Short mmCIF file of C-alpha atoms in Angstrom, two decimals:
data_model
loop_
_atom_site.label_atom_id
_atom_site.label_comp_id
_atom_site.label_asym_id
_atom_site.label_seq_id
_atom_site.Cartn_x
_atom_site.Cartn_y
_atom_site.Cartn_z
CA MET A 1 49.96 -23.93 15.94
CA ILE A 2 51.28 -20.59 17.11
CA SER A 3 51.29 -17.83 14.51
CA ASN A 4 54.80 -16.63 13.67
CA ARG A 5 53.69 -13.21 12.42
CA LYS A 6 56.36 -10.62 13.26
CA ILE A 7 55.02 -8.63 16.20
CA LYS A 8 56.65 -6.70 19.01
CA HIS A 9 55.03 -8.76 21.74
CA GLN A 10 55.65 -12.32 20.62
CA VAL A 11 53.83 -15.37 21.97
CA TYR A 12 56.81 -17.68 22.46
CA LEU A 13 55.04 -20.82 23.62
CA ALA A 14 51.59 -22.21 24.30
CA PHE A 15 50.09 -25.40 25.64
CA LYS A 16 48.16 -27.15 22.88
CA ASP A 17 45.29 -27.91 25.28
CA LYS A 18 43.71 -25.75 27.98
CA SER A 19 44.15 -28.40 30.70
CA VAL A 20 45.62 -31.82 31.49
CA ILE A 21 43.18 -34.58 32.53
CA PHE A 22 44.64 -37.88 33.73
CA THR A 23 41.62 -40.04 32.92
CA GLU A 24 41.74 -38.81 29.30
CA ASN A 25 45.44 -38.46 28.47
CA ASP A 26 47.32 -40.06 31.37
CA GLY A 27 48.94 -36.74 32.27
CA SER A 28 50.34 -36.05 28.79
CA PHE A 29 50.64 -32.53 27.38
CA VAL A 30 52.05 -30.75 24.33
CA ILE A 31 53.89 -27.41 24.23
CA GLU A 32 54.08 -25.54 20.93
CA LEU A 33 57.00 -23.14 20.33
CA SER A 34 57.13 -20.23 17.89
CA ASN A 35 60.03 -19.61 15.51
CA ALA A 36 61.07 -16.64 17.67
CA VAL A 37 62.27 -18.98 20.43
CA SER A 38 65.24 -19.99 18.25
CA GLU A 39 66.51 -16.39 18.49
CA LEU A 40 66.62 -16.52 22.30
CA ASP A 41 69.21 -17.90 24.70
CA VAL A 42 66.72 -19.54 27.04
CA SER A 43 65.88 -22.72 28.89
CA LEU A 44 62.48 -24.18 29.68
CA VAL A 45 61.51 -24.59 33.33
CA LEU A 46 58.45 -26.67 34.21
CA ASP A 47 56.98 -25.93 37.65
CA ILE A 48 54.26 -27.88 39.47
CA TYR A 49 52.17 -26.45 42.31
CA ASP A 50 49.12 -27.36 44.33
CA LEU A 51 46.49 -25.37 42.42
CA ASP A 52 44.64 -24.56 45.64
CA ASN A 53 47.80 -23.52 47.52
CA GLN A 54 50.02 -22.14 44.76
CA ASN A 55 51.30 -19.12 46.67
CA ALA A 56 52.79 -21.21 49.48
CA HIS A 57 56.41 -22.34 49.28
CA PRO A 58 57.53 -25.00 49.88
CA GLU A 59 54.30 -26.57 51.19
CA GLY A 60 52.39 -25.89 47.96
CA HIS A 61 55.28 -26.45 45.54
CA PHE A 62 55.95 -29.96 44.21
CA GLY A 63 59.12 -28.89 42.43
CA TRP A 64 60.62 -27.79 39.13
CA GLN A 65 62.74 -29.19 36.31
CA GLN A 66 64.83 -27.27 33.80
CA PHE A 67 65.39 -28.40 30.20
CA SER A 68 67.53 -27.09 27.36
CA ILE A 69 65.70 -26.22 24.13
CA ASP A 70 66.67 -27.45 20.68
CA PRO A 71 66.64 -24.31 18.42
CA ASP A 72 64.82 -26.31 15.72
CA ALA A 73 62.17 -27.77 18.03
CA ARG A 74 58.62 -26.53 17.54
CA VAL A 75 56.72 -29.16 19.51
CA LEU A 76 57.61 -30.56 22.93
CA LYS A 77 55.78 -33.55 24.38
CA GLY A 78 55.68 -34.06 28.12
CA LYS A 79 53.97 -35.95 30.90
CA VAL A 80 52.98 -35.17 34.48
CA HIS A 81 53.63 -37.99 36.95
CA TRP A 82 51.32 -37.62 39.97
CA ASN A 83 50.97 -40.28 42.64
CA ASN A 84 51.33 -40.78 46.40
CA ASN A 85 51.08 -37.00 46.93
CA HIS A 86 54.20 -36.32 44.85
CA ALA A 87 54.42 -34.90 41.32
CA LYS A 88 57.10 -34.34 38.68
CA VAL A 89 57.32 -33.66 34.94
CA ASP A 90 59.16 -35.38 32.11
CA LEU A 91 59.83 -34.22 28.54
CA ALA A 92 60.06 -36.87 25.85
CA HIS A 93 63.63 -37.71 24.82
CA GLN A 94 65.13 -35.14 27.20
CA GLN A 95 66.84 -35.16 30.57
CA SER A 96 66.48 -32.22 32.90
CA THR A 97 69.63 -30.14 33.35
CA GLN A 98 68.62 -28.97 36.83
CA SER A 99 65.77 -29.80 39.17
CA TRP A 100 64.33 -29.45 42.64
CA LEU A 101 61.71 -31.88 43.94
CA ASN A 102 59.97 -31.34 47.24
CA PRO A 103 60.65 -34.36 49.49
CA GLU A 104 57.49 -33.67 51.49
CA ALA A 105 54.14 -35.16 50.45
CA ILE A 106 51.51 -32.64 49.29
CA PRO A 107 47.88 -33.90 49.39
CA ALA A 108 46.67 -31.80 46.44
CA LYS A 109 43.34 -32.33 44.67
CA GLN A 110 44.42 -30.51 41.50
CA LEU A 111 47.71 -29.18 40.15
CA LEU A 112 49.05 -26.12 38.38
CA LEU A 113 51.62 -26.68 35.61
CA ILE A 114 53.68 -23.64 34.61
CA ALA A 115 55.98 -23.50 31.58
CA VAL A 116 58.58 -20.75 31.97
CA LEU A 117 61.19 -19.53 29.49
CA ARG A 118 64.20 -18.19 31.41
CA GLU A 119 67.30 -16.44 30.07
CA ASN A 120 70.34 -18.65 30.53
CA THR A 121 72.60 -15.76 31.58
CA THR A 122 70.41 -13.79 33.97
CA ASN A 123 67.72 -16.39 34.78
CA ALA A 124 65.15 -13.65 34.06
CA ILE A 125 61.65 -14.75 33.04
CA VAL A 126 61.03 -14.13 29.32
CA TYR A 127 57.62 -15.76 29.00
CA LEU A 128 55.33 -18.13 30.86
CA GLU A 129 52.09 -20.05 30.40
CA LYS A 130 49.91 -21.93 32.89
CA ILE A 131 47.41 -24.77 32.72
CA PRO A 132 45.55 -26.70 35.42
CA VAL A 133 45.97 -30.46 35.89
CA PHE A 134 43.03 -32.65 36.98
CA GLN A 135 42.46 -36.29 37.86
CA THR A 136 39.08 -36.51 36.10
CA SER A 137 36.96 -34.66 33.56
CA ASP A 138 34.43 -33.99 36.33
CA ASP A 139 37.12 -32.15 38.30
CA CYS A 140 37.90 -30.11 35.18
CA ALA A 141 34.23 -29.28 34.60
CA ALA A 142 33.82 -28.16 38.21
CA PHE A 143 36.86 -25.87 37.96
CA TYR A 144 35.62 -24.17 34.80
CA HIS A 145 31.96 -24.18 35.85
CA ALA A 146 30.09 -20.93 35.14
CA PRO A 147 33.02 -18.49 35.27
CA VAL A 148 30.86 -15.86 33.57
CA SER A 149 28.34 -14.27 35.92
CA LYS A 150 24.61 -14.66 35.34
CA ASN A 151 22.74 -11.73 36.81
CA GLY A 152 19.35 -12.61 35.40
CA PRO A 153 18.11 -12.38 31.79
CA LEU A 154 19.89 -9.83 29.61
CA ALA A 155 18.54 -7.89 26.65
CA LYS A 156 17.81 -9.66 23.39
CA ALA A 157 19.11 -8.23 20.14
CA TRP A 158 16.51 -6.57 17.88
CA PHE A 159 18.71 -7.08 14.83
CA PHE A 160 20.17 -10.00 12.91
CA PRO A 161 23.80 -10.35 14.02
CA ASP A 162 26.56 -9.73 11.52
CA THR A 163 27.91 -13.28 11.34
CA GLU A 164 30.54 -12.50 8.71
CA GLY A 165 32.71 -10.77 11.27
CA VAL A 166 33.74 -11.43 14.86
CA VAL A 167 33.51 -9.16 17.89
CA ARG A 168 36.99 -9.27 19.43
CA LEU A 169 36.95 -8.16 23.06
CA VAL A 170 40.31 -7.00 24.42
CA CYS A 171 40.74 -6.53 28.16
CA ARG A 172 44.38 -6.71 29.25
CA ASP A 173 43.52 -7.64 32.87
CA THR A 174 40.47 -9.92 33.11
CA CYS A 175 39.74 -11.08 36.65
CA LEU A 176 36.44 -12.21 38.12
CA LYS A 177 36.74 -10.09 41.26
CA ASP A 178 37.64 -6.89 39.39
CA ALA A 179 34.96 -4.59 37.97
CA VAL A 180 36.76 -4.11 34.64
CA GLY A 181 37.23 -7.80 33.93
CA HIS A 182 33.78 -8.64 35.24
CA PHE A 183 32.15 -6.21 32.80
CA CYS A 184 34.16 -7.64 29.92
CA LEU A 185 32.89 -11.11 30.85
CA ASP A 186 29.34 -9.74 31.02
CA ILE A 187 29.66 -8.49 27.44
CA TYR A 188 31.16 -11.80 26.34
CA ARG A 189 28.08 -13.53 27.77
CA LEU A 190 25.75 -10.97 26.14
CA CYS A 191 27.29 -11.69 22.73
CA ARG A 192 27.07 -15.44 23.21
CA GLU A 193 23.41 -15.26 24.27
CA ASN A 194 22.60 -13.24 21.14
CA ASN A 195 24.56 -15.47 18.73
CA ILE A 196 27.08 -12.72 18.02
CA PRO A 197 30.45 -14.33 17.16
CA VAL A 198 32.88 -13.27 19.89
CA VAL A 199 36.45 -13.97 21.05
CA LEU A 200 37.97 -12.64 24.27
CA TYR A 201 41.65 -11.64 24.59
CA ALA A 202 43.62 -10.85 27.75
CA GLU A 203 47.20 -10.86 28.97
CA PHE A 204 46.53 -11.45 32.66
CA PHE A 205 43.49 -13.45 33.75
CA ASP A 206 42.14 -15.91 36.31
CA LEU A 207 43.09 -19.46 35.39
CA CYS A 208 39.44 -20.58 35.61
CA LEU A 209 38.87 -18.43 32.49
CA ASN A 210 41.55 -20.30 30.55
CA GLN A 211 39.05 -22.07 28.28
CA ILE A 212 37.45 -18.87 26.96
CA ILE A 213 40.44 -16.48 26.76
CA GLU A 214 43.20 -16.10 24.18
CA ARG A 215 46.45 -14.24 24.87
CA GLU A 216 46.15 -10.55 23.96
CA SER A 217 48.91 -10.50 21.36
CA LYS A 218 47.09 -13.20 19.37
CA ILE A 219 44.56 -10.60 18.18
CA LEU A 220 47.26 -9.04 16.00
CA ALA A 221 47.21 -12.17 13.85
CA ASP A 222 43.51 -13.03 14.25
CA ALA A 223 41.73 -9.76 13.42
CA GLY A 224 40.17 -9.50 9.96
CA GLU A 225 38.70 -6.64 7.94
CA LYS A 226 35.10 -7.64 8.75
CA ASP A 227 35.70 -7.78 12.51
CA THR A 228 34.84 -5.36 15.30
CA ILE A 229 37.29 -4.62 18.12
CA PHE A 230 35.85 -3.73 21.52
CA TYR A 231 38.75 -2.55 23.66
CA PHE A 232 38.64 -1.95 27.44
CA HIS A 233 41.04 0.74 28.64
CA SER A 234 41.92 1.05 32.31
CA THR A 235 45.67 0.54 32.46
CA TYR A 236 48.83 0.91 30.38
CA ASP A 237 48.92 -1.49 27.45
CA PRO A 238 52.08 -1.86 25.32
CA LEU A 239 49.94 -3.37 22.55
CA LEU A 240 47.42 -0.53 22.29
CA GLU A 241 48.95 1.31 19.33
CA GLU A 242 49.32 -1.90 17.32
CA ILE A 243 45.71 -2.84 18.04
CA ILE A 244 44.51 0.58 16.86
CA GLN A 245 46.40 0.11 13.59
CA LEU A 246 44.61 -3.16 12.75
CA ASN A 247 42.51 -3.13 9.58
CA VAL A 248 39.03 -3.96 10.88
CA LYS A 249 35.48 -2.77 10.17
CA LYS A 250 35.03 -0.88 13.44
CA LYS A 251 37.09 -0.11 16.55
CA MET A 252 35.35 0.74 19.82
CA VAL A 253 36.87 1.62 23.19
CA TYR A 254 35.28 1.51 26.64
CA PHE A 255 37.12 3.81 29.06
CA HIS A 256 36.86 2.72 32.69
CA GLY A 257 39.02 5.54 34.03
CA ILE A 258 42.54 5.47 35.42
CA THR A 259 43.35 5.99 39.07
CA ASN A 260 45.28 9.20 39.71
CA PRO A 261 48.95 8.09 40.01
CA THR A 262 49.54 10.37 43.01
CA TYR A 263 47.56 7.96 45.22
CA PHE A 264 50.13 5.20 44.63
CA ARG A 265 53.42 7.10 44.79
CA VAL A 266 54.01 6.42 48.48
CA PHE A 267 52.82 2.82 48.76
CA ASP A 268 53.26 1.37 45.25
CA PHE A 269 55.61 3.41 43.07
CA GLU A 270 55.60 0.79 40.31
CA LEU A 271 51.80 0.94 39.99
CA SER A 272 52.01 4.74 40.05
CA ALA A 273 54.37 4.59 37.06
CA VAL A 274 51.97 2.25 35.21
CA CYS A 275 49.10 4.71 35.77
CA GLU A 276 51.29 7.57 34.52
CA LYS A 277 51.97 5.63 31.32
CA ALA A 278 48.27 4.84 30.97
CA TYR A 279 47.46 8.56 31.14
CA GLN A 280 50.04 9.18 28.41
CA GLN A 281 48.14 6.73 26.18
CA LEU A 282 44.82 8.59 26.46
CA PRO A 283 45.30 10.57 23.19
CA LEU A 284 45.34 7.22 21.35
CA LEU A 285 41.70 6.69 22.31
CA ALA A 286 40.69 9.50 19.93
CA ARG A 287 41.56 7.14 17.06
CA PHE A 288 38.73 4.73 17.90
CA ASP A 289 35.50 4.97 15.90
CA VAL A 290 33.30 4.80 19.01
CA ILE A 291 34.12 5.85 22.58
CA ALA A 292 32.08 4.77 25.60
CA SER A 293 32.62 5.26 29.32
CA ASN A 294 31.25 4.00 32.64
CA SER A 295 30.05 7.39 33.96
CA LYS A 296 29.81 11.08 33.18
CA ALA A 297 32.61 11.66 35.68
CA THR A 298 34.93 9.36 33.74
CA ALA A 299 33.88 10.92 30.44
CA ASP A 300 34.77 14.33 31.90
CA LEU A 301 38.21 12.99 32.81
CA LEU A 302 38.82 11.74 29.28
CA ALA A 303 37.59 14.91 27.56
CA LYS A 304 39.67 17.02 29.94
CA ASN A 305 42.86 15.11 29.07
CA VAL A 306 42.24 14.76 25.32
CA SER A 307 40.98 18.01 23.81
CA VAL A 308 39.99 16.48 20.45
CA ILE A 309 37.49 14.18 22.18
CA GLN A 310 34.13 15.86 22.68
CA LYS A 311 32.41 14.85 25.90
CA GLU A 312 29.03 14.83 24.14
CA ALA A 313 30.27 12.13 21.75
CA ILE A 314 31.13 9.71 24.57
CA LYS A 315 28.41 7.13 25.19
CA ILE A 316 27.68 6.46 28.88
CA ILE A 317 27.14 2.77 29.68
CA PRO A 318 27.24 1.57 33.33
CA PRO A 319 30.00 -1.05 33.87
CA LYS A 320 27.83 -4.02 34.80
CA LEU A 321 25.06 -5.96 33.11
CA MET A 322 22.09 -6.93 35.28
CA LYS A 323 18.43 -7.70 34.83
CA LYS A 324 16.19 -4.63 34.88
CA ASP A 325 13.02 -3.72 36.79
CA LEU A 326 13.62 -5.55 40.04
CA THR A 327 10.44 -5.98 42.03
CA LYS A 328 10.35 -3.39 44.78
CA LYS A 329 11.03 -5.03 48.10
CA SER A 330 9.19 -4.38 51.29
CA PHE A 331 12.24 -3.80 53.42
CA ALA A 332 11.38 -5.37 56.73
CA LYS A 333 13.10 -3.78 59.66
CA LYS A 334 16.20 -5.82 60.39
CA THR A 335 16.35 -7.78 63.58
CA LYS A 336 17.77 -5.42 66.15
CA GLN A 337 21.47 -6.12 66.39
CA LYS A 338 23.71 -5.41 69.30
CA GLY A 339 26.00 -2.86 67.71
CA ALA A 340 25.87 -1.44 64.18
CA LYS A 341 27.61 -3.33 61.38
CA LEU A 342 29.43 -0.85 59.10
CA LEU A 343 30.55 -2.22 55.73
CA TYR A 344 33.14 -1.50 53.04
CA VAL A 345 33.51 -3.60 49.87
CA GLY A 346 36.32 -3.11 47.36
CA ARG A 347 40.02 -3.33 46.74
CA ILE A 348 42.45 -2.61 49.55
CA LYS A 349 44.21 0.21 47.73
CA SER A 350 45.48 3.57 48.92
CA HIS A 351 42.99 5.64 46.87
CA LYS A 352 40.15 3.83 48.66
CA LYS A 353 41.32 5.49 51.90
CA ILE A 354 40.79 2.54 54.22
CA GLU A 355 42.78 4.43 56.86
CA ASP A 356 40.06 7.10 56.87
CA LEU A 357 37.49 4.36 57.35
CA VAL A 358 39.47 3.16 60.38
CA GLN A 359 39.56 6.69 61.85
CA LEU A 360 35.83 7.13 61.29
CA PHE A 361 35.13 3.79 62.94
CA ALA A 362 37.30 4.71 65.94
CA ASN A 363 35.13 7.80 66.42
CA TYR A 364 31.93 5.81 65.86
CA LEU A 365 32.85 3.49 68.73
CA THR A 366 32.47 6.44 71.14
CA HIS A 367 28.74 6.37 70.29
CA ASP A 368 28.30 2.60 69.89
CA GLN A 369 30.81 0.44 71.74
CA GLU A 370 29.37 -2.76 70.24
CA ALA A 371 29.77 -1.64 66.62
CA GLU A 372 31.81 -3.64 64.10
CA LEU A 373 33.48 -2.72 60.81
CA PHE A 374 33.37 -5.29 57.99
CA VAL A 375 36.03 -4.93 55.26
CA VAL A 376 35.55 -7.13 52.18
CA GLY A 377 38.24 -7.19 49.49
CA GLY A 378 41.50 -8.73 48.37
CA GLN A 379 44.75 -7.89 50.12
CA GLY A 380 46.58 -4.80 48.88
CA GLU A 381 50.27 -4.05 48.39
CA LYS A 382 52.45 -4.75 51.43
CA ALA A 383 53.45 -1.13 52.11
CA TYR A 384 49.82 -0.01 52.27
CA THR A 385 48.83 -3.06 54.31
CA ASP A 386 51.60 -2.23 56.79
CA TYR A 387 50.28 1.33 57.01
CA LEU A 388 46.80 0.01 57.74
CA THR A 389 48.25 -2.17 60.50
CA TRP A 390 49.80 0.95 62.01
CA SER A 391 46.46 2.79 61.66
CA LEU A 392 44.63 -0.01 63.46
CA ASN A 393 47.12 0.08 66.33
CA HIS A 394 47.17 3.87 66.51
CA TYR A 395 43.45 4.64 66.26
CA LEU A 396 41.83 1.50 67.66
CA GLY A 397 44.42 -0.12 69.90
CA SER A 398 42.79 -2.87 71.94
CA THR A 399 39.50 -2.52 70.03
CA GLN A 400 40.96 -3.32 66.60
CA HIS A 401 39.46 -6.83 66.84
CA LYS A 402 36.15 -5.14 66.02
CA VAL A 403 37.39 -4.72 62.43
CA LYS A 404 36.60 -7.94 60.53
CA TRP A 405 38.70 -8.55 57.42
CA PHE A 406 36.91 -10.95 55.07
CA GLY A 407 39.28 -10.92 52.09
CA GLN A 408 37.75 -12.03 48.79
CA VAL A 409 34.43 -13.81 49.15
CA SER A 410 31.98 -15.64 46.89
CA ASP A 411 28.93 -13.89 45.46
CA GLU A 412 26.70 -15.76 47.90
CA GLU A 413 28.88 -14.81 50.88
CA LEU A 414 28.88 -11.17 49.76
CA LYS A 415 25.09 -11.20 49.51
CA ASN A 416 24.86 -12.49 53.09
CA ILE A 417 27.28 -9.81 54.32
CA TYR A 418 25.20 -7.05 52.70
CA GLN A 419 22.10 -8.46 54.40
CA THR A 420 23.88 -8.22 57.76
CA ALA A 421 25.16 -4.65 57.31
CA ASP A 422 23.47 -1.60 58.84
CA ALA A 423 25.37 0.96 56.75
CA TYR A 424 27.72 1.06 53.78
CA ILE A 425 30.62 3.53 54.11
CA SER A 426 32.83 4.75 51.25
CA MET A 427 35.83 7.00 51.90
CA SER A 428 37.26 6.51 48.40
CA GLU A 429 38.74 9.56 46.67
CA ASP A 430 39.02 8.14 43.14
CA GLU A 431 36.33 6.08 41.37
CA GLY A 432 35.05 5.50 37.88
CA PHE A 433 31.58 4.30 38.88
CA CYS A 434 31.74 2.62 42.34
CA LEU A 435 29.60 -0.50 41.91
CA PRO A 436 29.43 -1.36 45.64
CA LEU A 437 27.27 1.73 46.15
CA LEU A 438 24.72 0.28 43.75
CA GLU A 439 25.02 -3.17 45.34
CA ALA A 440 24.34 -1.67 48.76
CA MET A 441 21.31 0.23 47.46
CA ILE A 442 19.90 -2.96 45.93
CA ALA A 443 20.48 -4.78 49.24
CA GLY A 444 18.63 -2.11 51.21
CA VAL A 445 21.70 -0.85 53.08
CA PRO A 446 21.91 2.92 53.78
CA VAL A 447 24.90 4.40 51.93
CA PHE A 448 27.25 7.08 53.28
CA ALA A 449 29.86 8.14 50.71
CA TYR A 450 32.56 10.75 50.38
CA GLY A 451 31.23 13.07 47.69
CA ILE A 452 33.53 12.52 44.73
CA SER A 453 31.89 13.00 41.32
CA ALA A 454 31.34 9.31 40.58
CA ALA A 455 29.70 8.65 43.97
CA LYS A 456 27.37 11.63 43.59
CA GLU A 457 26.47 10.48 40.09
CA VAL A 458 25.53 6.98 41.27
CA LEU A 459 23.62 8.12 44.37
CA TYR A 460 22.13 11.28 42.86
CA GLU A 461 19.70 12.36 45.61
CA ALA A 462 19.62 8.96 47.31
CA GLY A 463 21.93 7.92 50.14
CA ILE A 464 24.09 10.41 52.03
CA CYS A 465 27.11 12.21 50.56
CA PHE A 466 29.57 14.21 52.65
CA ASN A 467 32.23 16.62 51.42
CA ASN A 468 34.67 16.73 54.31
CA LYS A 469 36.21 14.16 56.61
CA ASN A 470 35.55 15.63 60.02
CA PHE A 471 35.55 12.19 61.64
CA PRO A 472 34.02 13.07 65.06
CA ALA A 473 31.16 15.04 63.48
CA LEU A 474 30.62 12.47 60.74
CA ALA A 475 30.56 9.56 63.21
CA GLN A 476 27.95 11.33 65.33
CA TYR A 477 25.86 12.12 62.23
CA ILE A 478 25.89 8.51 61.01
CA HIS A 479 24.99 7.24 64.48
CA THR A 480 22.09 9.69 64.70
CA ILE A 481 20.69 8.50 61.37
CA LEU A 482 21.12 4.81 62.18
CA SER A 483 19.20 5.42 65.42
CA ASP A 484 16.22 6.87 63.54
CA ASP A 485 14.08 4.13 62.00
CA SER A 486 11.94 6.52 59.96
CA ARG A 487 15.03 8.19 58.46
CA ILE A 488 16.52 4.84 57.56
CA LYS A 489 13.29 3.80 55.87
CA ASP A 490 13.23 7.03 53.85
CA ILE A 491 16.86 6.62 52.74
CA ILE A 492 16.32 3.00 51.70
CA SER A 493 13.18 3.92 49.73
CA LYS A 494 14.98 6.66 47.78
CA GLN A 495 17.96 4.39 47.18
CA TRP A 496 15.68 1.70 45.80
CA GLU A 497 14.09 4.13 43.36
CA ARG A 498 17.52 5.27 42.22
CA ALA A 499 18.76 1.70 41.89
CA ASN A 500 15.79 0.78 39.70
CA TYR A 501 16.47 3.80 37.49
CA LEU A 502 20.08 2.70 37.02
CA LEU A 503 19.17 -0.95 36.48
CA ALA A 504 16.75 -0.01 33.71
CA ASN A 505 19.82 0.89 31.62
CA MET A 506 22.00 -2.05 32.64
CA ASP A 507 20.43 -5.04 30.87
CA GLY A 508 22.76 -4.80 27.87
CA ARG A 509 20.70 -2.71 25.45
CA GLY A 510 23.28 0.06 25.45
CA VAL A 511 26.03 -2.39 24.53
CA LEU A 512 23.92 -4.06 21.84
CA CYS A 513 23.39 -0.65 20.22
CA LEU A 514 27.14 -0.56 19.61
CA PHE A 515 27.01 -3.92 17.81
CA GLU A 516 23.99 -3.11 15.61
CA PRO A 517 25.03 -3.41 11.94
CA ASP A 518 25.10 -0.36 9.72
CA TYR A 519 22.05 -0.50 7.47
CA VAL A 520 22.01 0.22 3.74
CA THR A 521 20.51 3.65 2.98
#
């Protein structure tokens, strides 16, 4: 049952199970309500979507039903009815007060059930929870299959784990395609492989992680005095101060960095405000027992903003766990392509300066008319996307079809794209570590990066850094290098040496050091 401990950020409801499987429970589900719901003037709305087309309305939306809530009710039993490409929901012993059911058939393979508490006066959303709905247990297993990455064997602990306590990982946003969430999942896997008791908490996360994640506020009731908290800080978190106040054995924070809010003020003012609030929380990090960061550049940022934190005390741990000592490849010369393939991988956000990439590419086309630009990454906010559309029209005009937008891709697809690329280009002006630079080096792709501190730290003396954005001169320079096979071979060789140096410290040993028990002296 839901804990009813008095906390500021209450969990109002939860599904008893992590999914609904028709072959096991005939579509039945149970919703548990906390005592705090009785203090609210709310109704329960149950929504059903096509899980694979949930953002499309109405073609991906089966419908919704609204129910009043008995103030004394703590358990609600319901059932999903799904047949002939139509779906609806019933609650036991209750009639819906309002509903909308899509008259059109939707040939979905799996469903998404959302329970939403809405204020009766304003219809505002107070709280929501989601679970997937499957026809069979095999469908469920396929959906949850291997959500945690496996990048080869990780380090093995050299100590006996402290099994009396639990490592409680807290990462407010945990998404597979985001570096912060991905690293958190790496550490979760590292703990599991080394028999270290671990629980992962998040507020926003990919649904395929539903089976291994608890809601963030639940840690306030779960944490015990023998536990260790490992907190990931990269955004504003209204629960941070309460988490710091918990009575546990040790509190550790991993600081990923926070994007400078000025980069978002034009295109995403709300995100800019969130980043501002995250910066205001930085002094709270001084209250953790151990502070780690993803790079020296990020550690500098933290020490600069919080004077009581000494930079020398911050442990530097790269934000990805991978196997070490890759066998050095003999990079065969790629099959000669008609036109260079320039590549960018990452979020479509304004601090990444995709518009500068477009301008550079427009200038590069004057040297190589057959060139193409590959952009891999999820869609950004609409205002910035609209600006990029303008940039494409303004700088490329009729040649903008040479920019290929891949969106989010699978790991295997990304690997194939790297193998196709002739050069990796980064115009980003704000990074904590910049993992795609390392990925490109591992793939044997020459890297050209704007010389911010994090990029220079990753590349060191490998790859090519530039400190100004003179697009005509830069385009000519890149073309000259890509036309010189011996220069390319030299760059790739140095990048490989640098990548191996970085990978030697990315197998999890640095993280395990943080979990090593204190010995009796």
